[in-house]
Short mmCIF file of C-alpha atoms and ligand atoms in Angstrom, two decimals:
data_model
loop_
_atom_site.label_atom_id
_atom_site.label_comp_id
_atom_site.label_asym_id
_atom_site.label_seq_id
_atom_site.Cartn_x
_atom_site.Cartn_y
_atom_site.Cartn_z
CA MET A 1 -5.58 -2.78 -10.87
CA ALA A 2 -3.64 -3.96 -8.10
CA LEU A 3 -4.32 -2.26 -5.02
CA GLY A 4 -2.06 0.87 -3.78
CA MET A 5 -2.51 1.36 -0.12
CA ILE A 6 -1.07 3.64 2.97
CA ILE A 7 -1.59 3.21 6.82
CA LEU A 8 -1.38 6.55 8.91
CA GLY A 9 -1.81 6.63 12.43
CA ARG A 10 0.48 7.44 15.25
CA GLN A 11 3.77 5.54 16.29
CA GLY A 12 2.17 2.80 18.70
CA SER A 13 -1.39 2.64 16.81
CA GLY A 14 -0.51 -0.79 15.80
CA LYS A 15 -0.04 0.23 11.87
CA GLY A 16 3.08 -2.32 12.13
CA THR A 17 1.36 -5.39 13.30
CA GLN A 18 -1.89 -4.59 11.58
CA ALA A 19 0.07 -3.93 7.79
CA ALA A 20 1.92 -7.50 8.09
CA ARG A 21 -1.43 -8.96 8.42
CA ILE A 22 -3.42 -7.21 5.87
CA ALA A 23 -0.10 -8.02 3.11
CA HIS A 24 -0.79 -11.47 4.42
CA ARG A 25 -4.20 -11.27 3.33
CA TYR A 26 -4.48 -9.58 0.80
CA GLY A 27 -1.24 -10.12 -1.17
CA VAL A 28 0.36 -6.81 -1.35
CA VAL A 29 3.61 -6.23 -0.66
CA HIS A 30 4.34 -3.92 3.25
CA ILE A 31 6.83 -1.57 2.77
CA SER A 32 7.70 -0.32 5.74
CA THR A 33 10.09 2.40 5.76
CA GLY A 34 11.10 2.20 9.53
CA ASP A 35 12.14 -1.08 8.93
CA MET A 36 14.02 -0.61 6.20
CA LEU A 37 15.95 2.28 8.13
CA ARG A 38 16.56 -0.35 10.44
CA SER A 39 17.85 -2.08 8.21
CA ALA A 40 20.52 0.08 6.49
CA VAL A 41 21.28 0.95 10.29
CA ALA A 42 21.97 -3.11 11.03
CA GLU A 43 24.15 -3.35 7.77
CA GLY A 44 26.03 -0.33 9.20
CA THR A 45 25.50 1.41 5.23
CA GLU A 46 26.20 5.10 5.67
CA MET A 47 22.59 6.19 5.22
CA GLY A 48 22.10 3.72 7.51
CA LEU A 49 24.47 5.13 10.07
CA GLU A 50 23.01 9.28 9.65
CA ALA A 51 19.58 7.98 10.27
CA LYS A 52 20.32 6.56 13.12
CA VAL A 53 21.40 9.47 15.07
CA LEU A 54 18.04 11.13 13.64
CA MET A 55 15.92 7.55 14.81
CA ASP A 56 17.33 7.48 18.31
CA ALA A 57 16.31 11.14 18.52
CA GLY A 58 12.71 10.77 17.44
CA ASP A 59 13.61 13.00 14.49
CA LEU A 60 12.83 12.42 10.76
CA VAL A 61 15.36 11.09 8.47
CA PRO A 62 15.06 13.62 5.28
CA ASP A 63 12.44 13.68 2.76
CA ASP A 64 14.84 13.25 0.11
CA VAL A 65 16.40 10.15 1.37
CA ILE A 66 13.90 8.43 2.85
CA ASN A 67 11.72 9.22 -1.16
CA GLY A 68 14.76 8.07 -2.75
CA ILE A 69 14.21 4.85 -0.75
CA VAL A 70 10.52 4.26 -1.77
CA ASP A 71 10.95 5.12 -5.06
CA GLU A 72 12.88 2.59 -5.68
CA ARG A 73 11.36 0.02 -4.09
CA LEU A 74 8.08 0.95 -5.19
CA ALA A 75 9.72 1.09 -9.00
CA LYS A 76 10.41 -3.45 -8.39
CA ALA A 77 8.16 -5.93 -9.76
CA ASP A 78 6.72 -7.49 -7.32
CA VAL A 79 4.90 -3.78 -6.04
CA VAL A 80 4.27 -3.41 -9.52
CA ASP A 81 2.15 -6.71 -10.54
CA GLY A 82 0.92 -7.45 -6.61
CA GLY A 83 0.08 -4.06 -5.43
CA PHE A 84 1.65 -2.15 -1.85
CA LEU A 85 0.51 -1.04 1.64
CA LEU A 86 3.05 1.94 2.72
CA ASP A 87 3.51 1.88 6.51
CA GLY A 88 5.20 4.78 7.89
CA TYR A 89 5.73 6.49 4.99
CA PRO A 90 4.40 9.38 3.93
CA ARG A 91 4.87 11.07 7.24
CA THR A 92 4.88 14.93 5.81
CA PRO A 93 3.61 16.75 3.38
CA GLY A 94 6.52 16.60 1.10
CA GLN A 95 6.59 13.09 1.02
CA ALA A 96 2.94 12.59 0.05
CA ASP A 97 3.50 15.13 -2.94
CA ALA A 98 6.18 13.04 -3.77
CA LEU A 99 4.10 9.87 -3.54
CA VAL A 100 1.30 11.00 -5.54
CA GLY A 101 4.31 11.62 -8.70
CA PHE A 102 5.53 7.63 -7.88
CA VAL A 103 2.05 6.03 -8.20
CA GLY A 104 -0.58 8.70 -9.30
CA GLU A 105 -3.80 6.80 -9.62
CA ARG A 106 -2.19 3.41 -7.98
CA LEU A 107 -3.26 5.09 -4.44
CA GLN A 108 -6.61 3.90 -3.82
CA LEU A 109 -6.78 3.73 0.14
CA ALA A 110 -5.67 5.96 3.47
CA LEU A 111 -6.32 3.84 6.29
CA ASN A 112 -5.78 5.93 9.60
CA LEU A 113 -5.55 3.85 12.73
CA ASP A 114 -7.08 5.69 15.17
CA VAL A 115 -5.68 6.00 18.62
CA SER A 116 -4.97 8.34 21.27
CA VAL A 117 -1.48 9.97 22.67
CA ASP A 118 -2.45 8.65 25.77
CA VAL A 119 -2.95 5.43 24.82
CA VAL A 120 -0.20 5.25 22.41
CA THR A 121 2.42 6.73 25.06
CA GLU A 122 1.34 3.99 27.39
CA ARG A 123 2.33 0.94 24.57
CA MET A 124 5.80 2.36 23.25
CA MET A 125 6.67 2.52 26.79
CA ALA A 126 5.56 -0.97 27.19
CA ARG A 127 7.32 -1.97 23.92
CA GLY A 128 10.77 -1.05 25.06
CA ARG A 129 12.38 -0.57 21.37
CA GLU A 130 15.36 0.87 21.34
CA ASP A 131 14.22 4.41 20.07
CA ASP A 132 11.86 4.34 22.85
CA SER A 133 13.33 6.84 25.03
CA PRO A 134 10.90 8.68 27.12
CA GLU A 135 12.21 12.43 24.84
CA SER A 136 12.43 10.49 21.69
CA ILE A 137 8.44 9.14 21.84
CA ALA A 138 7.54 12.72 22.91
CA ARG A 139 9.57 13.86 20.45
CA ARG A 140 7.68 11.84 17.45
CA LEU A 141 4.17 12.53 19.17
CA GLN A 142 4.89 15.96 18.82
CA LEU A 143 6.05 15.59 15.40
CA TYR A 144 3.39 13.51 14.05
CA GLU A 145 0.68 16.26 15.06
CA ALA A 146 3.04 19.22 12.96
CA GLU A 147 3.96 17.19 10.51
CA THR A 148 1.51 14.01 9.38
CA ALA A 149 -1.48 15.36 10.72
CA PRO A 150 -2.07 17.69 8.27
CA LEU A 151 -2.05 14.41 5.49
CA LEU A 152 -5.39 13.49 6.77
CA SER A 153 -7.21 16.17 5.21
CA TRP A 154 -4.52 15.59 2.03
CA ALA A 155 -6.09 11.71 1.68
CA GLU A 156 -9.61 13.24 2.32
CA ASP A 157 -9.19 15.92 -0.30
CA ARG A 158 -8.31 12.76 -2.49
CA GLY A 159 -11.02 11.11 -1.59
CA ILE A 160 -9.16 7.89 -0.28
CA LEU A 161 -9.14 8.64 3.73
CA THR A 162 -11.04 5.81 6.01
CA VAL A 163 -10.90 6.26 9.95
CA ILE A 164 -10.61 3.10 11.91
CA ASP A 165 -11.00 2.65 15.68
CA GLY A 166 -7.64 1.11 17.06
CA LEU A 167 -8.75 0.34 19.97
CA GLY A 168 -9.36 -3.18 21.48
CA GLY A 169 -8.14 -6.29 20.39
CA GLU A 170 -5.83 -6.75 17.18
CA ASN A 171 -8.15 -8.89 15.58
CA ASP A 172 -10.74 -6.99 15.84
CA VAL A 173 -8.94 -4.27 14.72
CA PHE A 174 -7.45 -6.14 11.66
CA ALA A 175 -11.67 -7.05 10.83
CA ARG A 176 -12.72 -3.58 11.09
CA LEU A 177 -9.52 -2.92 8.23
CA SER A 178 -10.73 -5.92 6.18
CA VAL A 179 -14.29 -4.59 6.00
CA VAL A 180 -12.87 -1.33 4.21
CA ILE A 181 -10.07 -3.13 2.29
CA ASP A 182 -13.44 -5.83 0.83
CA ALA A 183 -15.43 -2.90 -0.19
CA ILE A 184 -12.65 -1.83 -2.72
P1 AMP B 201 8.75 3.21 12.21
O1 AMP B 201 9.26 2.28 12.56
O2 AMP B 201 7.91 3.71 11.82
O3 AMP B 201 8.13 3.89 13.58
O4 AMP B 201 9.93 4.69 12.42
C1 AMP B 201 11.08 4.54 13.23
C2 AMP B 201 11.60 5.80 13.11
O5 AMP B 201 12.28 6.14 11.48
C3 AMP B 201 11.03 7.03 13.15
O6 AMP B 201 11.19 7.83 14.24
C4 AMP B 201 11.78 8.47 12.23
O7 AMP B 201 13.39 8.27 12.92
C5 AMP B 201 12.62 7.35 11.03
N1 AMP B 201 11.23 6.87 9.83
C6 AMP B 201 10.58 5.94 9.48
N2 AMP B 201 9.79 6.76 8.56
C7 AMP B 201 10.10 7.59 8.35
C8 AMP B 201 9.82 8.51 7.13
N3 AMP B 201 8.80 8.36 6.46
N4 AMP B 201 10.05 9.94 7.25
C9 AMP B 201 11.12 9.88 7.96
N5 AMP B 201 11.41 9.43 9.06
C10 AMP B 201 10.97 8.09 8.94
#
């Protein structure tokens, strides 16, 4: 069976960078909802225009919108054949439920990249992305604790959770992740 994985962790934990490396090494499709939304914004689609306001404020795009995008992407042949690594999704309990409906047992692993609030705040202040104002960073971290952190117990209950220390060099973190994925 093709590998089905999600990567959890606060924004600024290094998820995106590591997800790209994992996709490259293991041949799975990297699906980043943040990247998909940023493309929609760049293309100026109606959905993109609505999402931009929420993204700039650090708010979440509604579940039904995100679930629709992800459902469509997961149904494509490259994902069905090659497997997937979802990055930035699920972010709420409603998204987690939807995901189980989309892929069921194809979801085998939840990688939680663990980095403290203080460290991710410093990293986000330094990276200077368009939606990285101090207010939106604070808002995203607050939403993470309220909406996304509960997904750790959801993943644990499904027996798929592995916590990885996200501190240290990019290569060290990747090596830690690889050990976990190789074990599947
Ligand atoms: P990211 O690139 O994952 O940091 O996402 C950037 C922004 O896109 C977030 O702050 C949200 O506004 C929005 N976003 C990305 N993924 C999701 C998601 N799964 N649910 C809701 N909003 C999302």
